[in-house]
PDB file of C-alpha atoms in Angstrom:
ATOM      1  CA  UNK M 259     107.350 116.430  69.839  1.00  0.00           C
ATOM      2  CA  UNK M 260     110.903 117.693  69.892  1.00  0.00           C
ATOM      3  CA  UNK M 261     113.219 115.551  71.841  1.00  0.00           C
ATOM      4  CA  UNK M 262     115.373 118.467  73.141  1.00  0.00           C
ATOM      5  CA  UNK M 263     112.081 120.015  74.614  1.00  0.00           C
ATOM      6  CA  UNK M 264     111.291 116.859  76.539  1.00  0.00           C
ATOM      7  CA  UNK M 265     114.841 116.800  78.076  1.00  0.00           C
ATOM      8  CA  UNK M 266     114.535 120.408  79.057  1.00  0.00           C
ATOM      9  CA  UNK M 267     111.074 119.682  80.552  1.00  0.00           C
ATOM     10  CA  UNK M 268     112.350 116.601  82.394  1.00  0.00           C
ATOM     11  CA  UNK M 269     115.264 118.753  83.841  1.00  0.00           C
ATOM     12  CA  UNK M 270     112.882 121.280  85.278  1.00  0.00           C
ATOM     13  CA  UNK M 271     110.967 118.316  86.889  1.00  0.00           C
ATOM     14  CA  UNK M 272     114.252 117.164  88.537  1.00  0.00           C
ATOM     15  CA  UNK M 273     114.514 120.483  90.085  1.00  0.00           C
ATOM     16  CA  UNK M 274     110.950 120.644  91.335  1.00  0.00           C
ATOM     17  CA  UNK M 275     110.410 117.072  92.597  1.00  0.00           C
ATOM     18  CA  UNK M 276     112.301 115.550  95.576  1.00  0.00           C
ATOM     19  CA  UNK M 277     110.945 112.512  97.269  1.00  0.00           C
ATOM     20  CA  UNK M 278     107.834 112.595  95.258  1.00  0.00           C
ATOM     21  CA  UNK M 279     106.536 109.280  93.677  1.00  0.00           C
ATOM     22  CA  UNK M 280     106.333 109.327  89.938  1.00  0.00           C
ATOM     23  CA  UNK M 281     105.934 106.839  87.059  1.00  0.00           C
ATOM     24  CA  UNK M 282     108.586 107.476  84.529  1.00  0.00           C
ATOM     25  CA  UNK M 283     107.255 104.952  81.995  1.00  0.00           C
ATOM     26  CA  UNK M 284     105.685 107.601  80.014  1.00  0.00           C
ATOM     27  CA  UNK M 285     108.927 109.827  79.691  1.00  0.00           C
ATOM     28  CA  UNK M 286     110.894 106.907  78.535  1.00  0.00           C
ATOM     29  CA  UNK M 287     108.308 105.715  76.032  1.00  0.00           C
ATOM     30  CA  UNK M 288     108.583 109.184  74.344  1.00  0.00           C
ATOM     31  CA  UNK M 289     112.183 108.310  73.615  1.00  0.00           C
ATOM     32  CA  UNK M 290     111.498 104.780  72.250  1.00  0.00           C
ATOM     33  CA  UNK M 291     108.072 103.512  71.487  1.00  0.00           C
ATOM     34  CA  UNK M 292     109.348 100.092  70.685  1.00  0.00           C
ATOM     35  CA  UNK M 293     110.259  99.420  74.430  1.00  0.00           C
ATOM     36  CA  UNK M 294     106.583  99.852  75.416  1.00  0.00           C
ATOM     37  CA  UNK M 295     105.961  96.266  76.622  1.00  0.00           C
ATOM     38  CA  UNK M 296     109.088  96.056  78.817  1.00  0.00           C
ATOM     39  CA  UNK M 297     108.947  99.627  80.232  1.00  0.00           C
ATOM     40  CA  UNK M 298     105.356  99.719  81.361  1.00  0.00           C
ATOM     41  CA  UNK M 299     106.255  97.060  83.998  1.00  0.00           C
ATOM     42  CA  UNK M 300     109.169  99.239  85.303  1.00  0.00           C
ATOM     43  CA  UNK M 301     108.048 101.623  88.005  1.00  0.00           C
ATOM     44  CA  UNK M 302     110.755 103.840  89.450  1.00  0.00           C
ATOM     45  CA  UNK M 303     110.624 106.043  92.516  1.00  0.00           C
ATOM     46  CA  UNK M 304     112.031 109.586  92.288  1.00  0.00           C
ATOM     47  CA  UNK M 305     114.227 110.021  95.381  1.00  0.00           C
ATOM     48  CA  UNK M 306     116.908 112.826  95.961  1.00  0.00           C
ATOM     49  CA  UNK M 307     117.448 113.541  92.218  1.00  0.00           C
ATOM     50  CA  UNK M 308     117.394 109.924  91.062  1.00  0.00           C
ATOM     51  CA  UNK M 309     114.928 107.537  89.536  1.00  0.00           C
ATOM     52  CA  UNK M 310     115.192 104.248  91.561  1.00  0.00           C
ATOM     53  CA  UNK M 311     113.547 100.980  90.816  1.00  0.00           C
ATOM     54  CA  UNK M 312     111.925  99.864  94.200  1.00  0.00           C
ATOM     55  CA  UNK M 313     110.541  96.556  95.242  1.00  0.00           C
ATOM     56  CA  UNK M 314     108.912  95.456  98.392  1.00  0.00           C
ATOM     57  CA  UNK M 315     108.957  92.212 100.374  1.00  0.00           C
ATOM     58  CA  UNK M 316     106.167  91.843 102.901  1.00  0.00           C
ATOM     59  CA  UNK M 317     106.562  89.218 105.552  1.00  0.00           C
ATOM     60  CA  UNK M 318     103.260  87.509 106.140  1.00  0.00           C
ATOM     61  CA  UNK M 319     103.957  83.784 106.795  1.00  0.00           C
ATOM     62  CA  UNK M 320     103.568  83.854 110.698  1.00  0.00           C
ATOM     63  CA  UNK M 321     100.988  81.778 112.605  1.00  0.00           C
ATOM     64  CA  UNK M 322     100.272  84.469 115.198  1.00  0.00           C
ATOM     65  CA  UNK M 323      99.415  81.749 117.820  1.00  0.00           C
ATOM     66  CA  UNK M 324      98.864  84.341 120.581  1.00  0.00           C
ATOM     67  CA  UNK M 325      95.894  85.545 118.679  1.00  0.00           C
ATOM     68  CA  UNK M 326      94.033  82.440 119.658  1.00  0.00           C
ATOM     69  CA  UNK M 327      92.334  82.368 116.135  1.00  0.00           C
ATOM     70  CA  UNK M 328      92.045  80.158 113.091  1.00  0.00           C
ATOM     71  CA  UNK M 329      92.836  83.272 111.019  1.00  0.00           C
ATOM     72  CA  UNK M 330      96.417  83.821 109.843  1.00  0.00           C
ATOM     73  CA  UNK M 331      97.810  86.748 111.861  1.00  0.00           C
ATOM     74  CA  UNK M 332      98.012  89.201 109.084  1.00  0.00           C
ATOM     75  CA  UNK M 333      94.215  88.811 108.190  1.00  0.00           C
ATOM     76  CA  UNK M 334      93.010  89.929 111.607  1.00  0.00           C
ATOM     77  CA  UNK M 335      90.963  93.164 110.992  1.00  0.00           C
ATOM     78  CA  UNK M 336      92.012  96.668 112.191  1.00  0.00           C
ATOM     79  CA  UNK M 337      88.971  98.914 111.573  1.00  0.00           C
ATOM     80  CA  UNK M 338      87.153  96.210 109.533  1.00  0.00           C
ATOM     81  CA  UNK M 339      90.029  95.689 107.172  1.00  0.00           C
ATOM     82  CA  UNK M 340      92.716  92.891 107.326  1.00  0.00           C
ATOM     83  CA  UNK M 341      95.864  94.554 108.715  1.00  0.00           C
ATOM     84  CA  UNK M 342      97.861  93.320 105.740  1.00  0.00           C
ATOM     85  CA  UNK M 343      95.586  95.306 103.397  1.00  0.00           C
ATOM     86  CA  UNK M 344      96.407  98.482 105.233  1.00  0.00           C
ATOM     87  CA  UNK M 345     100.138  97.823 104.513  1.00  0.00           C
ATOM     88  CA  UNK M 346      99.314  96.893 100.784  1.00  0.00           C
ATOM     89  CA  UNK M 347      97.306 100.139 100.320  1.00  0.00           C
ATOM     90  CA  UNK M 348     100.427 102.176 101.650  1.00  0.00           C
ATOM     91  CA  UNK M 349     102.755 100.331  99.218  1.00  0.00           C
ATOM     92  CA  UNK M 350     100.294 101.095  96.496  1.00  0.00           C
ATOM     93  CA  UNK M 351     100.268 104.833  97.551  1.00  0.00           C
ATOM     94  CA  UNK M 352     103.995 104.876  97.445  1.00  0.00           C
ATOM     95  CA  UNK M 353     103.869 103.463  93.908  1.00  0.00           C
ATOM     96  CA  UNK M 354     105.863 100.356  94.969  1.00  0.00           C
ATOM     97  CA  UNK M 355     104.288  98.112  92.387  1.00  0.00           C
ATOM     98  CA  UNK M 356     106.828  95.280  92.422  1.00  0.00           C
ATOM     99  CA  UNK M 357     105.512  93.447  95.506  1.00  0.00           C
ATOM    100  CA  UNK M 358     106.428  90.104  96.825  1.00  0.00           C
ATOM    101  CA  UNK M 359     104.303  88.596  99.614  1.00  0.00           C
ATOM    102  CA  UNK M 360     106.011  85.708 101.675  1.00  0.00           C
ATOM    103  CA  UNK M 361     103.233  83.526 102.889  1.00  0.00           C
ATOM    104  CA  UNK M 362     103.246  80.337 104.904  1.00  0.00           C
ATOM    105  CA  UNK M 363     100.639  79.374 107.490  1.00  0.00           C
ATOM    106  CA  UNK M 364      97.206  79.126 105.632  1.00  0.00           C
ATOM    107  CA  UNK M 365      98.920  81.110 102.875  1.00  0.00           C
ATOM    108  CA  UNK M 366      95.965  80.333 100.534  1.00  0.00           C
ATOM    109  CA  UNK M 367      93.742  82.449 102.725  1.00  0.00           C
ATOM    110  CA  UNK M 368      96.156  85.230 102.523  1.00  0.00           C
ATOM    111  CA  UNK M 369      96.553  85.030  98.752  1.00  0.00           C
ATOM    112  CA  UNK M 370      92.851  85.039  98.367  1.00  0.00           C
ATOM    113  CA  UNK M 371      92.543  88.170 100.486  1.00  0.00           C
ATOM    114  CA  UNK M 372      95.156  89.956  98.408  1.00  0.00           C
ATOM    115  CA  UNK M 373      94.489  88.606  94.990  1.00  0.00           C
ATOM    116  CA  UNK M 374      96.499  88.939  91.865  1.00  0.00           C
ATOM    117  CA  UNK M 375      98.905  91.687  90.730  1.00  0.00           C
ATOM    118  CA  UNK M 376     101.655  90.662  93.344  1.00  0.00           C
ATOM    119  CA  UNK M 377     104.160  88.062  93.432  1.00  0.00           C
ATOM    120  CA  UNK M 378     103.942  85.244  96.130  1.00  0.00           C
ATOM    121  CA  UNK M 379     106.780  83.212  97.811  1.00  0.00           C
ATOM    122  CA  UNK M 380     106.209  80.508 100.259  1.00  0.00           C
ATOM    123  CA  UNK M 381     107.887  79.820 103.606  1.00  0.00           C
ATOM    124  CA  UNK M 382     106.833  76.345 104.392  1.00  0.00           C
ATOM    125  CA  UNK M 383     108.762  76.090 107.621  1.00  0.00           C
ATOM    126  CA  UNK M 384     109.040  79.052 110.340  1.00  0.00           C
ATOM    127  CA  UNK M 385     112.843  79.629 110.469  1.00  0.00           C
ATOM    128  CA  UNK M 386     113.010  83.155 111.093  1.00  0.00           C
ATOM    129  CA  UNK M 387     112.676  86.514 109.133  1.00  0.00           C
ATOM    130  CA  UNK M 388     116.010  86.028 107.302  1.00  0.00           C
ATOM    131  CA  UNK M 389     114.696  82.601 106.139  1.00  0.00           C
ATOM    132  CA  UNK M 390     111.418  84.294 105.080  1.00  0.00           C
ATOM    133  CA  UNK M 391     113.313  86.848 102.875  1.00  0.00           C
ATOM    134  CA  UNK M 392     115.489  84.140 101.379  1.00  0.00           C
ATOM    135  CA  UNK M 393     112.336  82.669  99.892  1.00  0.00           C
ATOM    136  CA  UNK M 394     111.589  85.856  97.908  1.00  0.00           C
ATOM    137  CA  UNK M 395     115.050  86.241  96.552  1.00  0.00           C
ATOM    138  CA  UNK M 396     114.475  84.253  93.358  1.00  0.00           C
ATOM    139  CA  UNK M 397     111.815  86.829  92.335  1.00  0.00           C
ATOM    140  CA  UNK M 398     114.016  89.996  93.033  1.00  0.00           C
ATOM    141  CA  UNK M 399     115.756  91.968  90.503  1.00  0.00           C
ATOM    142  CA  UNK M 400     119.552  92.124  90.784  1.00  0.00           C
ATOM    143  CA  UNK M 401     119.511  95.921  90.827  1.00  0.00           C
ATOM    144  CA  UNK M 402     117.471  98.588  92.635  1.00  0.00           C
ATOM    145  CA  UNK M 403     116.353  98.694  96.313  1.00  0.00           C
ATOM    146  CA  UNK M 404     114.008  96.668  98.228  1.00  0.00           C
ATOM    147  CA  UNK M 405     111.812  97.651 101.172  1.00  0.00           C
ATOM    148  CA  UNK M 406     111.172  94.842 103.647  1.00  0.00           C
ATOM    149  CA  UNK M 407     108.262  95.246 106.072  1.00  0.00           C
ATOM    150  CA  UNK M 408     106.341  93.008 108.321  1.00  0.00           C
ATOM    151  CA  UNK M 409     102.750  92.177 107.527  1.00  0.00           C
ATOM    152  CA  UNK M 410     101.546  93.130 111.104  1.00  0.00           C
ATOM    153  CA  UNK M 411     102.353  96.837 111.064  1.00  0.00           C
ATOM    154  CA  UNK M 412      99.066  98.348 109.596  1.00  0.00           C
ATOM    155  CA  UNK M 413      99.542 101.695 111.332  1.00  0.00           C
ATOM    156  CA  UNK M 414     102.669 102.664 109.063  1.00  0.00           C
ATOM    157  CA  UNK M 415     102.230 105.682 107.030  1.00  0.00           C
ATOM    158  CA  UNK M 416     103.147 106.365 103.383  1.00  0.00           C
ATOM    159  CA  UNK M 417     105.080 109.581 104.476  1.00  0.00           C
ATOM    160  CA  UNK M 418     107.237 107.153 106.658  1.00  0.00           C
ATOM    161  CA  UNK M 419     107.901 104.804 103.891  1.00  0.00           C
ATOM    162  CA  UNK M 420     109.000 107.490 101.494  1.00  0.00           C
ATOM    163  CA  UNK M 421     111.203 109.283 104.125  1.00  0.00           C
ATOM    164  CA  UNK M 422     112.943 105.960 104.709  1.00  0.00           C
ATOM    165  CA  UNK M 423     113.578 105.371 101.041  1.00  0.00           C
ATOM    166  CA  UNK M 424     114.798 108.912 100.696  1.00  0.00           C
ATOM    167  CA  UNK M 425     117.287 108.766 103.588  1.00  0.00           C
ATOM    168  CA  UNK M 426     118.586 105.473 102.068  1.00  0.00           C
ATOM    169  CA  UNK M 427     119.170 106.877  98.757  1.00  0.00           C
ATOM    170  CA  UNK M 428     120.531 110.099  99.848  1.00  0.00           C
ATOM    171  CA  UNK M 429     123.167 108.602 102.003  1.00  0.00           C
ATOM    172  CA  UNK M 430     123.835 105.846  99.396  1.00  0.00           C
ATOM    173  CA  UNK M 431     123.502 103.218 101.910  1.00  0.00           C
ATOM    174  CA  UNK M 432     123.818  99.445 101.426  1.00  0.00           C
ATOM    175  CA  UNK M 433     121.128  98.995 103.963  1.00  0.00           C
ATOM    176  CA  UNK M 434     118.875 101.132 106.204  1.00  0.00           C
ATOM    177  CA  UNK M 435     116.731 100.355 109.160  1.00  0.00           C
ATOM    178  CA  UNK M 436     113.764 102.148 110.445  1.00  0.00           C
ATOM    179  CA  UNK M 437     114.174 102.551 114.109  1.00  0.00           C
ATOM    180  CA  UNK M 438     112.078 104.032 117.026  1.00  0.00           C
ATOM    181  CA  UNK M 439     112.252 104.362 120.761  1.00  0.00           C
ATOM    182  CA  UNK M 440     109.932 102.983 123.615  1.00  0.00           C
ATOM    183  CA  UNK M 441     109.956 103.724 127.072  1.00  0.00           C
ATOM    184  CA  UNK M 442     109.312 100.192 127.761  1.00  0.00           C
ATOM    185  CA  UNK M 443     111.172  98.181 124.840  1.00  0.00           C
ATOM    186  CA  UNK M 444     109.989  94.817 125.969  1.00  0.00           C
ATOM    187  CA  UNK M 445     109.798  92.388 123.080  1.00  0.00           C
ATOM    188  CA  UNK M 446     111.711  94.378 120.592  1.00  0.00           C
ATOM    189  CA  UNK M 447     115.410  93.849 119.182  1.00  0.00           C
ATOM    190  CA  UNK M 448     117.650  96.456 120.509  1.00  0.00           C
ATOM    191  CA  UNK M 449     119.833  98.801 118.425  1.00  0.00           C
ATOM    192  CA  UNK M 450     123.487  98.549 119.116  1.00  0.00           C
ATOM    193  CA  UNK M 451     125.785 101.602 118.134  1.00  0.00           C
ATOM    194  CA  UNK M 452     129.484 102.135 118.176  1.00  0.00           C
ATOM    195  CA  UNK M 453     131.251 105.104 119.822  1.00  0.00           C
ATOM    196  CA  UNK M 454     130.616 107.113 116.589  1.00  0.00           C
ATOM    197  CA  UNK M 455     126.825 106.536 116.833  1.00  0.00           C
ATOM    198  CA  UNK M 456     126.704 104.166 113.863  1.00  0.00           C
ATOM    199  CA  UNK M 457     124.316 101.139 113.993  1.00  0.00           C
ATOM    200  CA  UNK M 458     126.607  98.054 114.075  1.00  0.00           C
ATOM    201  CA  UNK M 459     124.230  95.414 115.222  1.00  0.00           C
ATOM    202  CA  UNK M 460     120.820  94.400 116.478  1.00  0.00           C
ATOM    203  CA  UNK M 461     120.368  92.135 119.390  1.00  0.00           C
ATOM    204  CA  UNK M 462     117.029  90.255 119.792  1.00  0.00           C
ATOM    205  CA  UNK M 463     115.619  90.393 123.240  1.00  0.00           C
ATOM    206  CA  UNK M 464     116.077  86.798 123.994  1.00  0.00           C
ATOM    207  CA  UNK M 465     119.831  87.050 123.044  1.00  0.00           C
ATOM    208  CA  UNK M 466     120.382  90.387 124.872  1.00  0.00           C
ATOM    209  CA  UNK M 467     122.275  90.697 128.197  1.00  0.00           C
ATOM    210  CA  UNK M 468     120.964  92.764 131.093  1.00  0.00           C
ATOM    211  CA  UNK M 469     122.805  96.020 129.959  1.00  0.00           C
ATOM    212  CA  UNK M 470     121.462  95.622 126.312  1.00  0.00           C
ATOM    213  CA  UNK M 471     118.021  95.110 127.523  1.00  0.00           C
ATOM    214  CA  UNK M 472     118.028  98.613 129.036  1.00  0.00           C
ATOM    215  CA  UNK M 473     118.365 100.234 125.456  1.00  0.00           C
ATOM    216  CA  UNK M 474     115.197 101.876 124.384  1.00  0.00           C
ATOM    217  CA  UNK M 475     116.100 102.360 120.669  1.00  0.00           C
ATOM    218  CA  UNK M 476     114.527  99.382 118.906  1.00  0.00           C
ATOM    219  CA  UNK M 477     114.241  97.536 115.554  1.00  0.00           C
ATOM    220  CA  UNK M 478     110.917  98.170 113.816  1.00  0.00           C
ATOM    221  CA  UNK M 479     111.364  95.291 111.461  1.00  0.00           C
ATOM    222  CA  UNK M 480     111.341  97.540 108.388  1.00  0.00           C
ATOM    223  CA  UNK M 481     114.478  97.891 106.359  1.00  0.00           C
ATOM    224  CA  UNK M 482     115.577  99.070 102.808  1.00  0.00           C
ATOM    225  CA  UNK M 483     118.476  97.327 101.212  1.00  0.00           C
ATOM    226  CA  UNK M 484     120.278  97.635  97.983  1.00  0.00           C
ATOM    227  CA  UNK M 485     119.306  94.440  96.095  1.00  0.00           C
ATOM    228  CA  UNK M 486     122.946  93.382  95.416  1.00  0.00           C
ATOM    229  CA  UNK M 487     123.892  93.695  99.000  1.00  0.00           C
ATOM    230  CA  UNK M 488     120.783  91.921 100.272  1.00  0.00           C
ATOM    231  CA  UNK M 489     121.251  88.938  97.695  1.00  0.00           C
ATOM    232  CA  UNK M 490     125.048  88.687  98.700  1.00  0.00           C
ATOM    233  CA  UNK M 491     124.546  89.077 102.289  1.00  0.00           C
ATOM    234  CA  UNK M 492     121.522  86.677 103.171  1.00  0.00           C
ATOM    235  CA  UNK M 493     123.489  83.419 102.682  1.00  0.00           C
ATOM    236  CA  UNK M 494     126.005  84.522 105.258  1.00  0.00           C
ATOM    237  CA  UNK M 495     123.284  84.465 107.985  1.00  0.00           C
ATOM    238  CA  UNK M 496     123.569  81.721 110.503  1.00  0.00           C
ATOM    239  CA  UNK M 497     121.184  80.347 113.080  1.00  0.00           C
ATOM    240  CA  UNK M 498     123.493  80.163 116.039  1.00  0.00           C
ATOM    241  CA  UNK M 499     121.081  81.911 118.487  1.00  0.00           C
ATOM    242  CA  UNK M 500     118.736  80.997 121.248  1.00  0.00           C
ATOM    243  CA  UNK M 501     115.771  80.440 118.621  1.00  0.00           C
ATOM    244  CA  UNK M 502     117.915  78.603 116.132  1.00  0.00           C
ATOM    245  CA  UNK M 503     116.419  80.859 113.661  1.00  0.00           C
ATOM    246  CA  UNK M 504     117.844  82.866 110.646  1.00  0.00           C
ATOM    247  CA  UNK M 505     117.416  86.542 111.770  1.00  0.00           C
ATOM    248  CA  UNK M 506     117.175  89.175 108.945  1.00  0.00           C
ATOM    249  CA  UNK M 507     118.693  91.664 111.601  1.00  0.00           C
ATOM    250  CA  UNK M 508     122.077  89.844 111.217  1.00  0.00           C
ATOM    251  CA  UNK M 509     122.350  91.628 107.991  1.00  0.00           C
ATOM    252  CA  UNK M 510     123.457  94.641 110.052  1.00  0.00           C
ATOM    253  CA  UNK M 511     126.665  93.032 111.398  1.00  0.00           C
ATOM    254  CA  UNK M 512     127.259  91.283 108.008  1.00  0.00           C
ATOM    255  CA  UNK M 513     127.239  94.441 106.025  1.00  0.00           C
ATOM    256  CA  UNK M 514     129.423  96.063 108.663  1.00  0.00           C
ATOM    257  CA  UNK M 515     132.053  93.409 108.387  1.00  0.00           C
ATOM    258  CA  UNK M 516     132.073  93.773 104.734  1.00  0.00           C
ATOM    259  CA  UNK M 517     132.789  97.490 105.151  1.00  0.00           C
ATOM    260  CA  UNK M 518     129.518  98.456 103.516  1.00  0.00           C
ATOM    261  CA  UNK M 519     127.362 101.305 104.520  1.00  0.00           C
ATOM    262  CA  UNK M 520     124.546 100.798 107.021  1.00  0.00           C
ATOM    263  CA  UNK M 521     122.422 103.719 108.178  1.00  0.00           C
ATOM    264  CA  UNK M 522     119.190 104.342 110.270  1.00  0.00           C
ATOM    265  CA  UNK M 523     116.072 106.653 110.147  1.00  0.00           C
ATOM    266  CA  UNK M 524     114.462 107.508 113.384  1.00  0.00           C
ATOM    267  CA  UNK M 525     110.740 107.460 113.552  1.00  0.00           C
ATOM    268  CA  UNK M 526     109.485 109.527 116.495  1.00  0.00           C
ATOM    269  CA  UNK M 527     105.758 108.407 116.115  1.00  0.00           C
ATOM    270  CA  UNK M 528     106.347 104.822 117.570  1.00  0.00           C
ATOM    271  CA  UNK M 529     102.597 104.052 117.417  1.00  0.00           C
ATOM    272  CA  UNK M 530     103.004 103.509 113.644  1.00  0.00           C
ATOM    273  CA  UNK M 531     105.243 100.403 114.273  1.00  0.00           C
ATOM    274  CA  UNK M 532     103.681  98.935 117.410  1.00  0.00           C
ATOM    275  CA  UNK M 533     103.958  95.226 117.328  1.00  0.00           C
ATOM    276  CA  UNK M 534     100.571  93.401 117.072  1.00  0.00           C
ATOM    277  CA  UNK M 535     100.887  89.959 118.595  1.00  0.00           C
ATOM    278  CA  UNK M 536      97.713  89.369 120.549  1.00  0.00           C
ATOM    279  CA  UNK M 537      94.166  90.554 121.066  1.00  0.00           C
ATOM    280  CA  UNK M 538      94.993  93.350 123.537  1.00  0.00           C
ATOM    281  CA  UNK M 539      97.607  94.805 121.006  1.00  0.00           C
ATOM    282  CA  UNK M 540      95.004  94.436 118.216  1.00  0.00           C
ATOM    283  CA  UNK M 541      92.470  96.490 120.378  1.00  0.00           C
ATOM    284  CA  UNK M 542      95.238  99.147 120.934  1.00  0.00           C
ATOM    285  CA  UNK M 543      95.908  99.298 117.157  1.00  0.00           C
ATOM    286  CA  UNK M 544      92.318  99.868 116.319  1.00  0.00           C
ATOM    287  CA  UNK M 545      92.119 102.768 118.924  1.00  0.00           C
ATOM    288  CA  UNK M 546      95.215 104.280 117.379  1.00  0.00           C
ATOM    289  CA  UNK M 547      93.913 103.903 113.901  1.00  0.00           C
ATOM    290  CA  UNK M 548      90.682 105.657 114.954  1.00  0.00           C
ATOM    291  CA  UNK M 549      92.927 108.599 115.951  1.00  0.00           C
ATOM    292  CA  UNK M 550      94.424 108.654 112.459  1.00  0.00           C
ATOM    293  CA  UNK M 551      90.967 108.322 110.963  1.00  0.00           C
ATOM    294  CA  UNK M 552      91.289 111.339 108.579  1.00  0.00           C
ATOM    295  CA  UNK M 553      94.490 109.672 106.997  1.00  0.00           C
ATOM    296  CA  UNK M 554      93.223 106.187 107.094  1.00  0.00           C
ATOM    297  CA  UNK M 555      89.588 106.510 106.499  1.00  0.00           C
ATOM    298  CA  UNK M 556      88.645 104.577 109.543  1.00  0.00           C
ATOM    299  CA  UNK M 557      85.165 105.327 110.635  1.00  0.00           C
ATOM    300  CA  UNK M 558      84.537 106.303 114.404  1.00  0.00           C
TER     301      UNK M 558
END
């Protein structure tokens, strides 16, 4: 096959595709078959005119004590399937194949459920979301982007993940947060913006003052970071808060202080990111997923 023809064909693809997910390995192999072993492990996402290597860190170490169950929180079923498996399937559909699952409480049960084909990191002590992500860093590449998502958001949709990644890449952000709005934002971290409308901080509810608690724009717990910015910023997180935990949300203020670019993507369908912390919320999630049954394949 003529190399110039391949380049021309590839150029046409760049005009036709936008935030479509593709495996670029085949194209690269045409140029140099000797790199087959290495390149078959590099899956890229084509976003906004560029191929970007994207990883995912799934936070799945929580105990979920309010579930009042021996099961780890992320293994509670929604429509007869563990909630973390719904997330796993969305990542697979988005072709994010470099996945790191952070496990802790009864981690072996989670590992048995998910199986091989992913990487695992262990959070032996529950010291917050920032601390959980720190455990995954040794397995993260220096370059590319990383999606961070909690293991208890089974209603998230593939389209939302891809839109968030696209927004992050198009804006050339160092970090991007998925945000949403609730009429009653109780339990969620509040989004703090400056006079120009830029996200400059996230305040956890337990640390928020009376005025901040009135804010309806909230953190979903889902982020995208440039790997380099994430790796450099995490060690700067401190635990000087009410919970004495290392909050991943502190990365927002850290990047802003470093004059790095942080952005947001607003999700209007807040049901996709509702928190599942107890049996009542688990039932609500099941009802919502049944409404999504055509997309999620959940039987009525």
